[in-house]
């Protein structure tokens, strides 16, 4: 484990970059926002590259709403109208995307400096206490997130959380992948597979309508490996609303770890495999990147320069009784795991 200073926040808090290394993989993680800042892996010729997008300096993370590589909470994705009801009590949240709350609000988990609970050569555990009422959410919430590198070139992210009052919780990691290398251009030539038969339909504000749509005979069908950009410009109403892919795939629900997605960059041979215990997987093609963020390599990011596979609960689930519950109660412990395995095609 290497630990190096990474500057100070605008509030004066010291931030440290922690580097895990094992086998062919090196991962740099900030205790600010739990951000996965770099993942370095080789291509088929042994040439190493960083395959995730990020800001060059700490100030870039603080200034951006892109959530590069961050731990997102208390509630990932959107909550309609910034409100929900729990056990007969209404809760109001600060809104930060039109009239809706996005990724936990304007000061979510990605804006916090997390406590290093344990640091080892191949493992880093970060912890954070979210106080009762933070960003409008009820209950004191204690969260731990452990990043570990396994011997088979897999990065595992294990989440755990407990509360002293009934609350809602939806955690994810928001890494943007470009398997050709950060700054190499768009990812629309990546070949992607997603093990899902359906997605959540969304409205004009990208809030779930409650309807679950089949992917059959639509641009959302990745049940067989398909070039990511092959159908992204088709005249499908869901693509038009999101300006690309930004949709939740229904991938599970019983809490078992299962393979849900793969991505391959044909030029480098780098392959990513995603597995999760979570019921949803958000496919996002970085539609909102607009050339205002200077990346880790010094270039500017634009729409399509990365792809996210955000394993999570369903967006706006507290307002949809038919969705898998995201309620956490004091007698429960939330646990979830997502893994990213890195291999190379010959």
Tab-separated table of N, CA and C in Angstrom, residues 177 179 190-196 222-228 258-265 270-275 281 283 307 309 339-343 345:
chain	number	residue	atom	x	y	z
A	177	UNK	N	-15.321	4.030	-17.568
A	177	UNK	CA	-14.281	3.200	-18.166
A	177	UNK	C	-14.030	3.575	-19.625
A	179	UNK	N	-11.524	1.434	-22.036
A	179	UNK	CA	-10.556	0.335	-22.041
A	179	UNK	C	-9.412	0.561	-23.023
A	190	UNK	N	-16.345	0.081	-28.287
A	190	UNK	CA	-16.282	-1.047	-27.350
A	190	UNK	C	-17.413	-2.028	-27.650
A	191	UNK	N	-17.120	-3.294	-27.450
A	191	UNK	CA	-18.142	-4.339	-27.596
A	191	UNK	C	-18.666	-4.663	-26.197
A	192	UNK	N	-19.985	-4.560	-26.023
A	192	UNK	CA	-20.602	-4.650	-24.699
A	192	UNK	C	-21.644	-5.754	-24.677
A	193	UNK	N	-21.717	-6.460	-23.555
A	193	UNK	CA	-22.780	-7.441	-23.314
A	193	UNK	C	-23.357	-7.184	-21.931
A	194	UNK	N	-24.690	-7.245	-21.814
A	194	UNK	CA	-25.381	-7.076	-20.533
A	194	UNK	C	-26.409	-8.189	-20.393
A	195	UNK	N	-26.330	-8.921	-19.294
A	195	UNK	CA	-27.213	-10.074	-19.078
A	195	UNK	C	-28.530	-9.600	-18.476
A	196	UNK	N	-29.355	-8.969	-19.300
A	196	UNK	CA	-30.633	-8.448	-18.824
A	196	UNK	C	-31.647	-8.467	-19.960
A	222	UNK	N	-28.463	-5.862	-25.328
A	222	UNK	CA	-27.046	-6.231	-25.325
A	222	UNK	C	-26.874	-7.657	-24.800
A	223	UNK	N	-27.902	-8.469	-24.978
A	223	UNK	CA	-27.796	-9.843	-24.478
A	223	UNK	C	-26.741	-10.627	-25.242
A	224	UNK	N	-26.455	-10.214	-26.451
A	224	UNK	CA	-25.297	-10.719	-27.186
A	224	UNK	C	-24.318	-9.562	-27.358
A	225	UNK	N	-23.007	-9.837	-27.355
A	225	UNK	CA	-22.038	-8.749	-27.478
A	225	UNK	C	-22.317	-7.886	-28.705
A	226	UNK	N	-22.382	-6.585	-28.483
A	226	UNK	CA	-22.766	-5.632	-29.519
A	226	UNK	C	-21.896	-4.384	-29.386
A	227	UNK	N	-21.510	-3.799	-30.511
A	227	UNK	CA	-20.761	-2.555	-30.476
A	227	UNK	C	-21.614	-1.483	-29.800
A	228	UNK	N	-21.042	-0.803	-28.808
A	228	UNK	CA	-21.799	0.116	-27.978
A	228	UNK	C	-22.482	1.207	-28.794
A	258	UNK	N	-23.527	-12.276	-9.265
A	258	UNK	CA	-23.687	-12.852	-10.603
A	258	UNK	C	-23.043	-11.958	-11.640
A	259	UNK	N	-22.521	-12.573	-12.704
A	259	UNK	CA	-21.951	-11.818	-13.820
A	259	UNK	C	-23.071	-11.106	-14.560
A	260	UNK	N	-22.917	-9.793	-14.759
A	260	UNK	CA	-23.997	-9.017	-15.364
A	260	UNK	C	-23.575	-8.272	-16.615
A	261	UNK	N	-22.272	-8.032	-16.814
A	261	UNK	CA	-21.865	-7.251	-17.979
A	261	UNK	C	-20.421	-7.545	-18.343
A	262	UNK	N	-20.129	-7.328	-19.626
A	262	UNK	CA	-18.754	-7.383	-20.121
A	262	UNK	C	-18.548	-6.265	-21.132
A	263	UNK	N	-17.319	-5.794	-21.199
A	263	UNK	CA	-16.946	-4.824	-22.215
A	263	UNK	C	-15.556	-5.168	-22.719
A	264	UNK	N	-15.343	-5.005	-24.023
A	264	UNK	CA	-14.058	-5.303	-24.646
A	264	UNK	C	-13.696	-4.154	-25.581
A	265	UNK	N	-12.444	-3.720	-25.513
A	265	UNK	CA	-11.917	-2.791	-26.499
A	265	UNK	C	-11.145	-3.597	-27.535
A	270	UNK	N	-8.182	-5.242	-24.103
A	270	UNK	CA	-8.574	-5.190	-22.691
A	270	UNK	C	-10.050	-5.537	-22.544
A	271	UNK	N	-10.333	-6.371	-21.541
A	271	UNK	CA	-11.699	-6.832	-21.284
A	271	UNK	C	-12.056	-6.566	-19.825
A	272	UNK	N	-13.266	-6.096	-19.614
A	272	UNK	CA	-13.803	-5.847	-18.285
A	272	UNK	C	-15.009	-6.739	-18.058
A	273	UNK	N	-15.023	-7.453	-16.933
A	273	UNK	CA	-16.183	-8.232	-16.532
A	273	UNK	C	-16.753	-7.693	-15.246
A	274	UNK	N	-18.066	-7.483	-15.209
A	274	UNK	CA	-18.731	-6.897	-14.047
A	274	UNK	C	-19.668	-7.923	-13.432
A	275	UNK	N	-19.574	-8.105	-12.119
A	275	UNK	CA	-20.504	-8.957	-11.376
A	275	UNK	C	-21.006	-8.171	-10.178
A	281	UNK	N	-28.381	-2.281	-12.901
A	281	UNK	CA	-27.108	-1.864	-13.482
A	281	UNK	C	-27.392	-0.686	-14.408
A	283	UNK	N	-26.407	1.655	-17.203
A	283	UNK	CA	-25.502	1.837	-18.332
A	283	UNK	C	-25.550	3.310	-18.714
A	307	UNK	N	-17.686	4.931	-20.367
A	307	UNK	CA	-18.943	4.209	-20.146
A	307	UNK	C	-18.977	3.723	-18.705
A	309	UNK	N	-20.808	1.386	-15.674
A	309	UNK	CA	-21.631	0.232	-15.326
A	309	UNK	C	-21.880	0.338	-13.813
A	339	UNK	N	-17.904	-6.498	-8.378
A	339	UNK	CA	-16.535	-6.816	-8.772
A	339	UNK	C	-16.286	-6.436	-10.225
A	340	UNK	N	-15.042	-6.026	-10.477
A	340	UNK	CA	-14.583	-5.688	-11.830
A	340	UNK	C	-13.347	-6.541	-12.118
A	341	UNK	N	-13.462	-7.431	-13.087
A	341	UNK	CA	-12.341	-8.299	-13.428
A	341	UNK	C	-11.708	-7.844	-14.741
A	342	UNK	N	-10.382	-7.783	-14.751
A	342	UNK	CA	-9.647	-7.261	-15.903
A	342	UNK	C	-8.841	-8.385	-16.547
A	343	UNK	N	-9.098	-8.651	-17.796
A	343	UNK	CA	-8.362	-9.652	-18.565
A	343	UNK	C	-8.005	-9.063	-19.931
A	345	UNK	N	-7.747	-10.066	-24.131
A	345	UNK	CA	-7.933	-10.989	-25.247
A	345	UNK	C	-6.654	-11.074	-26.068
